[in-house]
Amino acid sequence: MTQHWQNQLLKCEMIRQSRSPHHRARASAMASRTVAKSAIPITNPNLPKPDSNGASKDVENSVAGTNGATGGSETTTPAVAANHPSAVTGPSEAPRLTAPKPPKNNWTSLDMGGVNIKNLPPTSGLFSFTFLATLYLNHNQLTSIPPQISRLRHLELLDLSGNQLRTIPPELGMLTMLKELYLFDNHLTTIPPELGTLHQLQTLGIEGNPIEPSLKAVVQKDGTPALIAYLRDSCPVPPLPPARQWQNVVSQQERGAAAADPNTEVVSLLCYNVLCERAATAKLYGYTPSWALTWDYRKELILAEIVGSDADFLCLQEVDVAQYEEFFLENLSQHDYDGAYWPKSRAKHMNEADKRLVDGCAIFFKKDKYTLVEKHLVEFGQIAMQRQDFKKTEDMFNRVLGKGDVAVVCMFEIKETGTRFIIANVHIHWDPQFRDVKLVQAALMVDEIDKIANRFAKYPPRPPAAGEKPAPVYSDGYKIPLIIGGDFNSTPDSGVYEYLSTGSIPPNHPDFMSHTYGKYTSEGTKHRLGLKSAYSLVPNPPTTNHTPGFQGVIDYIWYSTQNLAVNAVFGEVDRQYLEKVIGFPNAHFPSDHLCIIAEFRVKPPKDGNNATSRTQGSAVNSDSNRTR
């Protein structure tokens, strides 16, 4: 007899001795009776002291929801590593958000065992107790469990032993935090394959049931995790959700008219964190079938979604060097795309083999329509080191440096008209304990874009060909249309979102977490880019990151409102489908992020910008990445 099965039989026997009404509640009450405290308090001398800078509080607050979702040299608090949305920055296995905090309540355990309950209606108030971590319904007369039990998402122990159950609802598979599920002494003959999503389950109690011999044999030989893996990988693929629909910001007629007007320039951009191969592990995504986690499976879905969008620009995050060279560049070039790419900073310190596994940011563009003028790498750590007001700052050395996150900024011209665009792609640091770093990275990126834009505005327009209209001339960088796509790992209530959308952030903003970052924290910081999130214009922005522990918005497409207007954005995934899905990736969605797409139109210049102002500005020396 294996140790797995011995433990199962031991737990089964203990539960059979818990038949009396409210057995667990009474036992707990007995055990928690007040014991007189000693006159001299006894403390553990080995207990770590609280962090003097309030890190513990910061962890708690950030996990609660101010900021979301992914390294070699980076240090990560274990509590935080287990609680964040996805994104990857390290060569080691990257953690993911897996355990949200339950609603606050004074009690989290409920014992309804042994009280002869015969029916549990779907409308029962029990299913509103979403804070429950432990629920005992053992030794009653229940013949069924309603699907509504799936609302109790924070359950870690559920005891349904000693009832009259012949089936259990597949919806139990939604309770991904379950570690103990006791089904002893019922009439079950099989286990729904949907329970394969219970990747944290340590014990599935099946003794005392006429269970299918093949399933029982798996538990007897290899234990509960082996059975869960079998159920997960053999579960039938659910039906496809309805196709995502475009949400029009202007009317369909106006959108069609703009597309038909030869004087109206329309541009579209897709933003997508594709989940790099190194991060797509069973440890992080135990609810995903193993076959659906493989890069060979996921890459085809990713490519189909990208190509199907037919977007002018693609901002992809978590693209590793090998994937960029061997898959994305090779396949997207067949659809008239060319690209600009940089991996994260740590790649510079690795050998060639390890470097190919480092992820980074890629911008692809339609090369028949656009000319790439220049491309720039924004390395946040290096830029921070170059700032005089950041030098010799302890917080900068301890927190900002070493993260390795980057942005890529490209300057484009439309080949036919000479209209210019600046496209930026960024992957902000993931860790919610480093809300200050997220905000600093966002500010550094904006500062660099501001410099790049003003330098771009000074480049002379290309001379028009015979019969062509003169190309636009830009008096300053703010006149050039700007679009920023990226995984910002920040929710709409974060300092990052506030800074980008309002154009300023005070020096004492809570997301600086009382750390010191030069002028940012002595004077605050402002920008004049006039940014707005494209999805802020629709009533129900789609979730962009969907995992068991986090469903929310952390990816954005920002645009300059002075010279661009939104026509439409790509809509949300069907909500009924999402209600039945544990998290992504799955058979239909190849990343834990969803792609977002926005279509823009270029606004006519308000100042009569035309060829007569062409003499403004003069050419400046470009760096080695200028391709014009």
XYZ file of C-alpha atoms in Angstrom:
628
model
C 0.000 0.000 0.000
C 1.435 3.375 -1.020
C 1.836 6.308 1.327
C -0.747 8.180 -0.761
C -3.420 5.622 -0.067
C -2.472 5.199 3.590
C -3.018 8.927 4.109
C -6.356 8.712 2.324
C -7.595 5.879 4.510
C -6.425 7.682 7.654
C -8.347 10.835 6.751
C -11.386 8.774 5.817
C -11.440 7.112 9.222
C -11.093 10.437 11.026
C -14.027 11.887 9.088
C -16.181 8.828 9.803
C -15.719 9.656 13.477
C -17.136 13.142 12.863
C -20.772 12.133 12.370
C -22.222 14.010 15.327
C -23.875 17.391 14.734
C -21.382 20.240 14.354
C -18.553 17.953 15.396
C -15.798 20.222 14.034
C -17.314 23.380 15.493
C -17.589 21.857 18.944
C -14.073 20.441 18.779
C -12.724 23.823 17.697
C -14.541 25.579 20.529
C -13.080 23.174 23.041
C -9.583 23.687 21.686
C -9.849 27.470 21.705
C -10.998 27.900 25.288
C -9.121 30.718 26.981
C -5.933 29.685 28.725
C -4.465 31.985 31.357
C -1.541 33.929 29.939
C 1.859 33.723 31.587
C 2.943 36.724 33.620
C 6.057 37.091 31.493
C 5.440 37.271 27.752
C 7.470 34.773 25.794
C 8.726 35.852 22.394
C 10.614 34.052 19.695
C 14.079 35.592 19.459
C 14.449 34.264 15.905
C 11.343 36.028 14.664
C 12.318 38.572 11.976
C 11.758 42.177 12.947
C 9.167 44.219 11.015
C 10.596 46.116 8.085
C 11.351 49.631 9.223
C 10.243 51.143 5.925
C 6.807 49.616 6.157
C 7.309 47.011 3.463
C 4.850 44.628 5.063
C 2.095 47.183 4.885
C 3.012 48.050 1.331
C 2.767 44.404 0.349
C -0.658 44.094 1.891
C -1.975 47.265 0.328
C -0.582 46.578 -3.111
C -1.842 43.020 -3.201
C -5.251 44.301 -2.240
C -5.488 45.977 -5.600
C -3.557 49.178 -6.239
C -1.279 47.553 -8.742
C -1.021 44.353 -10.620
C 0.967 41.424 -12.737
C 6.630 39.218 -14.230
C 14.306 37.991 -12.247
C 17.749 37.048 -12.030
C 19.120 39.773 -9.846
C 15.774 40.996 -8.627
C 14.703 40.203 -5.093
C 11.077 39.331 -4.471
C 9.168 38.906 -1.252
C 7.591 35.426 -1.257
C 4.224 36.795 -0.202
C 4.247 39.182 -3.110
C 5.560 36.639 -5.581
C 2.479 34.555 -4.925
C 0.143 37.493 -5.424
C 0.478 39.388 -8.664
C -0.696 39.394 -12.252
C 1.546 38.032 -14.874
C 4.587 39.330 -16.652
C 8.145 38.056 -16.649
C 11.487 39.657 -15.908
C 13.718 36.934 -14.503
C 15.648 33.937 -15.766
C 14.261 31.812 -12.955
C 10.699 30.596 -12.927
C 8.492 33.653 -12.764
C 5.712 33.743 -10.174
C 2.142 34.582 -11.016
C -0.911 35.898 -9.218
C -2.619 32.830 -7.772
C -4.227 33.690 -4.448
C -6.406 36.775 -3.994
C -7.398 37.764 -0.495
C -10.948 36.785 0.526
C -13.401 39.436 1.688
C -12.683 40.415 5.284
C -14.775 38.639 7.903
C -14.438 37.634 11.541
C -14.947 33.963 10.730
C -14.011 31.868 7.722
C -15.122 28.365 8.752
C -18.657 26.970 8.786
C -19.686 23.569 10.165
C -23.064 22.302 8.929
C -22.155 18.663 9.357
C -24.362 15.951 10.850
C -27.583 17.975 11.021
C -29.664 15.940 8.551
C -29.774 18.498 5.743
C -31.675 16.955 2.838
C -31.662 19.752 0.324
C -29.401 22.682 -0.474
C -31.344 25.015 -2.799
C -29.508 27.089 -5.419
C -30.869 30.223 -3.743
C -29.361 29.343 -0.371
C -27.719 32.238 1.462
C -24.782 29.917 2.037
C -23.479 30.787 -1.415
C -23.187 34.451 -0.488
C -20.543 33.614 2.129
C -17.725 34.155 -0.334
C -15.254 34.704 2.514
C -15.423 31.054 3.591
C -12.200 29.081 3.572
C -13.594 25.920 5.218
C -17.027 24.363 4.780
C -18.290 21.138 6.356
C -21.440 19.605 4.852
C -20.548 16.055 5.851
C -22.922 13.369 7.148
C -26.165 14.889 5.964
C -28.761 13.527 3.518
C -27.789 15.570 0.487
C -28.447 13.972 -2.905
C -27.058 16.851 -4.962
C -24.868 19.925 -4.705
C -26.012 22.957 -6.728
C -23.588 24.549 -9.202
C -23.812 27.781 -7.215
C -21.219 26.367 -4.839
C -18.693 27.645 -7.376
C -19.237 31.139 -5.953
C -17.253 30.193 -2.855
C -13.963 30.848 -4.620
C -11.861 31.062 -1.448
C -12.643 27.600 -0.142
C -9.560 25.608 0.793
C -11.355 22.684 2.464
C -14.735 21.254 1.480
C -16.135 18.150 3.159
C -19.088 16.456 1.429
C -18.509 13.035 2.964
C -21.275 10.758 4.194
C -24.097 12.053 2.005
C -26.164 10.411 -0.762
C -24.355 11.979 -3.696
C -24.270 10.110 -6.981
C -22.757 13.014 -8.907
C -20.937 16.208 -8.107
C -21.231 19.389 -10.192
C -18.465 20.125 -12.700
C -18.540 23.673 -11.334
C -16.487 22.460 -8.380
C -13.581 22.880 -10.766
C -13.931 26.647 -10.328
C -12.768 26.382 -6.695
C -9.087 26.519 -7.602
C -7.937 27.306 -4.073
C -9.166 23.960 -2.762
C -6.489 21.907 -1.071
C -8.747 19.302 0.571
C -11.909 17.910 -1.033
C -13.505 15.054 0.906
C -16.093 12.927 -0.904
C -15.830 9.852 1.316
C -18.778 7.458 1.690
C -21.085 8.630 -1.087
C -22.327 6.812 -4.215
C -19.985 8.352 -6.777
C -18.889 6.277 -9.735
C -16.803 8.901 -11.516
C -15.176 12.307 -11.137
C -15.996 15.098 -13.609
C -12.952 15.921 -15.745
C -13.589 19.615 -15.048
C -12.046 19.036 -11.610
C -8.701 18.863 -13.399
C -8.402 22.602 -12.813
C -7.977 22.050 -9.044
C -4.218 22.326 -9.352
C -3.657 23.042 -5.657
C -5.635 20.027 -4.452
C -3.616 17.825 -2.119
C -6.292 15.296 -1.130
C -9.295 14.125 -3.093
C -11.102 11.776 -0.716
C -12.826 9.025 -2.710
C -12.740 5.986 -0.377
C -16.166 4.515 0.311
C -17.468 5.205 -3.221
C -18.037 2.718 -6.064
C -15.598 4.836 -8.056
C -14.386 3.789 -11.494
C -11.455 1.374 -10.895
C -9.093 3.150 -13.289
C -9.532 6.460 -11.463
C -9.153 4.843 -8.069
C -5.996 3.089 -9.200
C -4.380 6.411 -10.119
C -5.015 7.787 -6.629
C -3.858 4.588 -4.953
C -0.617 4.493 -6.888
C 0.390 8.127 -7.451
C -1.946 10.219 -5.296
C -4.341 13.076 -5.886
C -2.040 15.302 -8.016
C -1.678 12.517 -10.577
C -5.451 12.144 -10.874
C -5.927 15.900 -11.199
C -3.313 16.007 -13.974
C -5.078 13.154 -15.764
C -8.474 14.868 -15.499
C -7.028 18.197 -16.622
C -5.385 16.821 -19.749
C -8.299 14.584 -20.723
C -11.056 17.141 -20.168
C -13.038 17.846 -23.362
C -12.378 21.250 -24.901
C -15.332 23.571 -24.219
C -17.109 25.292 -27.119
C -15.504 28.375 -28.601
C -16.842 31.680 -27.294
C -18.536 34.077 -29.713
C -16.067 36.186 -31.656
C -15.001 39.434 -30.026
C -16.704 42.437 -31.612
C -15.442 45.924 -32.305
C -16.873 48.649 -30.087
C -17.370 51.818 -32.104
C -16.535 55.117 -30.461
C -17.919 56.967 -33.466
C -20.913 55.684 -35.408
C -20.433 52.933 -37.944
C -21.359 55.378 -40.692
C -18.720 57.881 -39.570
C -16.138 55.135 -39.332
C -16.950 53.945 -42.841
C -16.866 57.469 -44.198
C -13.454 58.084 -42.641
C -12.110 54.890 -44.183
C -13.412 55.920 -47.618
C -12.089 59.491 -47.432
C -8.665 59.639 -49.098
C -7.769 62.672 -46.991
C -8.404 60.863 -43.701
C -5.502 58.835 -42.377
C -6.486 55.821 -40.283
C -4.032 53.842 -38.162
C -4.530 50.775 -35.967
C -2.414 49.239 -33.221
C -2.511 45.871 -31.451
C -1.010 45.388 -27.982
C -0.397 41.851 -26.708
C 1.634 40.198 -23.954
C 2.119 36.812 -25.594
C 3.462 34.929 -22.512
C 6.966 33.769 -23.333
C 7.723 30.064 -23.460
C 9.958 30.049 -20.397
C 7.177 31.415 -18.187
C 4.438 29.068 -19.416
C 5.017 26.322 -16.845
C 2.714 23.880 -15.089
C 3.836 25.335 -11.765
C 2.449 28.737 -12.682
C -0.498 27.564 -14.783
C -1.511 24.284 -13.166
C -5.104 24.784 -14.310
C -4.107 24.751 -17.986
C -3.920 21.440 -19.896
C -0.282 20.581 -20.507
C -0.830 20.357 -24.250
C -2.339 23.874 -24.261
C 0.753 25.259 -22.509
C 3.220 24.103 -25.133
C 4.719 26.784 -27.350
C 3.998 24.707 -30.457
C 0.278 24.898 -29.670
C 0.127 28.461 -28.399
C 2.222 30.087 -31.100
C -0.233 29.209 -33.861
C -3.145 30.774 -31.969
C -1.068 33.865 -31.239
C -0.059 34.234 -34.884
C -3.627 33.730 -36.097
C -4.905 36.439 -33.765
C -2.191 38.897 -34.763
C -2.525 38.309 -38.495
C -6.305 38.364 -38.248
C -6.221 41.841 -36.740
C -4.398 43.262 -39.775
C -3.232 46.104 -37.524
C -0.748 48.661 -38.826
C 1.397 48.363 -35.708
C 1.942 45.506 -33.260
C 3.283 46.030 -29.743
C 4.242 42.620 -28.355
C 5.624 41.973 -24.873
C 7.308 38.858 -23.478
C 8.863 37.979 -26.810
C 12.150 36.210 -26.235
C 15.085 36.532 -28.598
C 14.650 33.091 -30.149
C 10.911 33.578 -30.711
C 11.471 36.973 -32.298
C 14.064 35.727 -34.760
C 12.764 32.255 -35.517
C 9.003 32.676 -35.313
C 7.589 36.192 -35.231
C 9.915 37.917 -37.676
C 9.915 34.972 -40.055
C 6.131 34.511 -40.085
C 5.028 38.131 -39.877
C 7.343 39.107 -42.737
C 5.116 36.956 -44.945
C 2.287 39.359 -44.089
C 4.303 42.475 -44.945
C 5.485 43.232 -41.396
C 8.961 44.271 -40.361
C 10.067 44.716 -36.781
C 12.216 46.436 -34.163
C 13.123 44.533 -31.014
C 15.207 44.640 -27.853
C 15.390 42.107 -25.031
C 15.530 43.139 -21.390
C 18.778 44.576 -20.088
C 20.108 41.438 -18.440
C 20.635 39.876 -21.889
C 23.797 41.981 -22.235
C 25.453 40.012 -19.438
C 24.605 36.506 -20.666
C 26.157 34.005 -23.026
C 24.523 33.492 -26.400
C 22.536 30.414 -25.379
C 21.011 32.010 -22.276
C 20.465 35.313 -24.051
C 18.052 33.678 -26.469
C 15.701 32.901 -23.576
C 15.432 36.510 -22.392
C 12.154 38.208 -23.246
C 11.693 41.746 -24.431
C 9.507 44.136 -26.417
C 8.892 44.061 -30.171
C 7.238 46.592 -32.464
C 6.101 45.353 -35.867
C 4.820 47.616 -38.637
C 3.393 47.340 -42.144
C 6.483 47.992 -44.225
C 4.571 48.731 -47.430
C 2.828 51.652 -45.721
C 5.372 52.982 -43.219
C 9.042 53.909 -43.220
C 10.956 53.276 -39.993
C 12.958 56.461 -39.438
C 14.608 55.592 -36.135
C 14.315 53.100 -33.308
C 15.364 53.665 -29.714
C 15.882 51.449 -26.702
C 14.833 52.896 -23.341
C 16.630 51.080 -20.522
C 15.161 52.370 -17.295
C 18.118 51.417 -15.119
C 20.663 53.048 -17.401
C 18.626 56.244 -17.799
C 18.162 56.482 -14.040
C 21.933 56.209 -13.584
C 22.479 59.100 -15.999
C 20.159 61.494 -14.159
C 22.030 63.871 -11.892
C 19.163 64.064 -9.382
C 19.028 60.252 -9.120
C 22.710 59.681 -8.480
C 23.807 58.441 -5.056
C 20.210 57.766 -4.078
C 19.929 54.664 -1.967
C 16.407 53.932 -3.183
C 17.531 54.125 -6.788
C 20.310 51.584 -6.231
C 18.183 49.246 -4.121
C 14.954 49.423 -6.068
C 15.197 50.859 -9.595
C 18.466 49.351 -10.768
C 18.595 45.690 -11.615
C 15.009 45.338 -12.755
C 15.997 45.104 -16.421
C 12.681 46.370 -17.821
C 12.766 48.233 -21.132
C 10.702 50.198 -23.596
C 11.129 50.427 -27.355
C 10.320 53.691 -29.153
C 10.113 53.953 -32.947
C 9.680 56.919 -35.300
C 7.698 56.354 -38.492
C 6.504 58.170 -41.580
C 3.660 57.204 -43.866
C 5.292 56.615 -47.232
C 2.545 58.280 -49.278
C 1.941 61.415 -47.226
C 4.927 61.880 -44.924
C 2.692 61.978 -41.829
C 4.747 61.013 -38.807
C 4.016 58.726 -35.884
C 5.816 57.789 -32.711
C 5.029 54.291 -31.474
C 6.224 53.097 -28.069
C 6.022 49.645 -26.509
C 6.740 49.050 -22.829
C 6.663 46.291 -20.218
C 6.571 47.865 -16.745
C 7.855 45.961 -13.700
C 5.363 43.450 -12.287
C 5.885 43.412 -8.512
C 3.149 45.218 -6.492
C 5.649 45.783 -3.695
C 7.502 48.079 -6.116
C 4.717 50.508 -6.964
C 7.315 53.269 -6.748
C 9.428 51.581 -9.415
C 6.424 51.265 -11.737
C 5.767 54.981 -11.396
C 9.422 55.910 -11.887
C 9.645 53.715 -14.994
C 6.521 55.313 -16.469
C 7.908 58.797 -15.815
C 11.311 57.936 -17.278
C 9.643 56.540 -20.397
C 7.558 59.696 -20.867
C 10.624 61.893 -20.410
C 12.472 59.961 -23.120
C 9.512 60.023 -25.507
C 9.302 63.789 -25.019
C 12.959 64.180 -26.043
C 12.612 61.816 -29.007
C 9.469 63.584 -30.244
C 11.009 67.044 -30.134
C 14.091 65.835 -31.958
C 11.893 64.125 -34.570
C 9.971 67.365 -35.130
C 13.208 69.073 -36.194
C 13.877 66.606 -38.996
C 13.045 68.204 -42.358
C 10.096 66.704 -44.249
C 10.868 64.491 -47.160
C 10.569 66.301 -50.529
C 7.305 65.506 -52.316
C 7.335 63.608 -55.583
C 5.781 65.133 -58.657
C 2.069 65.675 -58.111
C 2.192 64.826 -54.401
C 1.031 67.047 -51.593
C 3.798 68.466 -49.408
C 4.526 66.421 -46.309
C 3.446 67.893 -42.961
C 5.892 69.928 -40.916
C 5.772 69.718 -37.128
C 6.586 72.821 -35.098
C 7.259 70.723 -32.014
C 7.144 67.121 -30.857
C 3.658 67.410 -29.378
C 2.227 67.825 -32.865
C 3.390 64.344 -33.886
C 0.787 61.595 -33.307
C 1.893 59.324 -30.467
C 0.629 55.864 -29.465
C 1.991 53.904 -26.493
C 1.059 50.253 -26.052
C 2.195 47.985 -23.281
C 1.771 45.776 -20.286
C 1.855 48.392 -17.518
C 1.142 45.934 -14.699
C -0.929 48.711 -13.137
C -4.651 48.950 -12.553
C -6.753 52.055 -13.330
C -6.539 53.188 -9.679
C -2.714 53.235 -9.722
C -0.262 56.098 -9.738
C 0.952 55.023 -13.174
C -2.520 55.419 -14.662
C -3.051 58.730 -12.852
C 0.239 60.121 -14.137
C -0.258 59.108 -17.747
C -3.912 60.209 -17.921
C -3.731 63.510 -15.988
C -0.238 64.584 -16.982
C 1.066 65.082 -13.463
C 1.821 63.350 -10.194
C 2.550 65.051 -6.846
C 5.850 64.432 -5.065
C 4.090 62.844 -2.100
C 1.945 60.433 -4.098
C 1.333 57.204 -2.121
C 2.744 55.098 -4.938
C 6.190 56.611 -4.364
C 5.931 54.761 -1.033
C 7.961 57.485 0.753
C 11.074 56.642 -1.251
C 13.380 59.267 -2.751
C 13.725 59.733 -6.502
C 15.253 63.132 -7.194
C 12.910 65.749 -8.624
C 10.107 63.212 -8.954
C 9.709 63.121 -5.192
C 10.879 66.658 -4.388
C 8.874 68.565 -6.996
C 6.584 66.023 -8.626
C 6.572 65.496 -12.361
C 4.433 66.602 -15.297
C 4.150 65.884 -18.991
C 2.463 67.615 -21.937
C 1.774 64.579 -24.112
C -1.991 64.823 -23.607
C -2.465 61.081 -23.230
C -5.680 59.147 -22.904
C -6.410 55.442 -22.774
C -8.243 54.357 -25.915
C -10.434 52.024 -23.884
C -11.499 54.768 -21.469
C -13.987 55.832 -24.137
C -16.098 52.646 -23.889
C -18.386 51.769 -20.965
C -17.010 48.298 -20.208
C -13.288 48.031 -20.935
C -12.340 44.379 -21.397
C -10.330 42.438 -18.873
C -6.791 42.214 -20.202
C -5.355 39.722 -17.684
C -7.424 36.705 -16.653
C -6.083 34.220 -14.089
C -7.709 32.435 -11.123
C -6.563 35.160 -8.768
C -6.805 38.290 -10.897
C -9.225 39.506 -13.515
C -8.673 43.102 -14.477
C -7.068 45.711 -16.686
C -3.289 46.132 -16.666
C -2.602 46.528 -20.418
C -3.313 49.804 -22.202
C -3.117 51.674 -25.480
C -2.459 55.370 -24.824
C -2.734 58.022 -27.539
C -2.080 61.751 -27.914
C -5.440 63.504 -27.936
C -4.104 66.647 -29.684
C -3.723 64.876 -33.007
C -5.474 61.505 -32.797
C -9.070 60.408 -32.228
C -10.387 56.911 -31.579
C -12.683 55.260 -34.103
C -13.144 51.902 -32.384
C -11.607 49.421 -29.969
C -11.625 45.634 -29.953
C -14.313 44.454 -27.552
C -14.396 42.083 -24.597
C -14.612 38.308 -24.497
C -18.124 36.959 -24.007
C -18.940 37.331 -20.306
C -20.839 34.065 -20.024
C -17.767 32.301 -21.366
C -15.510 34.068 -18.868
C -17.755 33.074 -15.965
C -17.056 29.423 -16.754
C -13.322 29.803 -17.343
C -10.786 29.410 -14.539
C -8.174 31.496 -16.266
C -5.983 31.860 -19.305
C -4.127 30.391 -21.077
C -6.535 27.691 -22.155
C -7.444 25.863 -25.346
C -8.830 29.043 -26.937
C -6.672 31.831 -25.525
C -2.900 31.214 -25.700
C -1.709 33.782 -23.146
C -2.788 34.889 -19.693
C -3.261 38.314 -21.301
C -5.800 39.246 -23.944
C -4.812 41.308 -26.934
C -6.283 44.784 -27.208
C -6.622 46.743 -30.446
C -7.539 50.338 -31.216
C -8.209 52.136 -34.481
C -7.431 55.854 -34.732
C -7.828 58.654 -37.227
C -5.385 61.528 -37.546
C -6.970 64.865 -36.695
C -6.500 67.697 -39.184
C -3.984 70.259 -37.921
C -5.597 73.243 -36.172
C -2.889 75.699 -37.183
C -3.072 75.177 -40.933
C 0.087 73.136 -40.911
C 1.210 72.837 -44.529
C 4.160 73.031 -46.855
C 4.586 76.793 -46.321
C 6.005 76.027 -42.865
C 8.464 73.532 -44.260
C 11.421 75.747 -43.565
C 10.945 75.265 -39.836
C 13.580 73.202 -38.110
C 16.750 71.703 -39.406
C 18.182 68.242 -39.566
C 19.941 66.929 -36.484
C 22.467 64.193 -36.133
C 20.780 60.838 -35.600
C 22.053 57.899 -33.657
C 23.160 54.590 -35.097
C 19.569 53.357 -35.189
C 18.347 55.954 -37.647
C 17.242 54.152 -40.797
C 16.003 57.009 -42.891
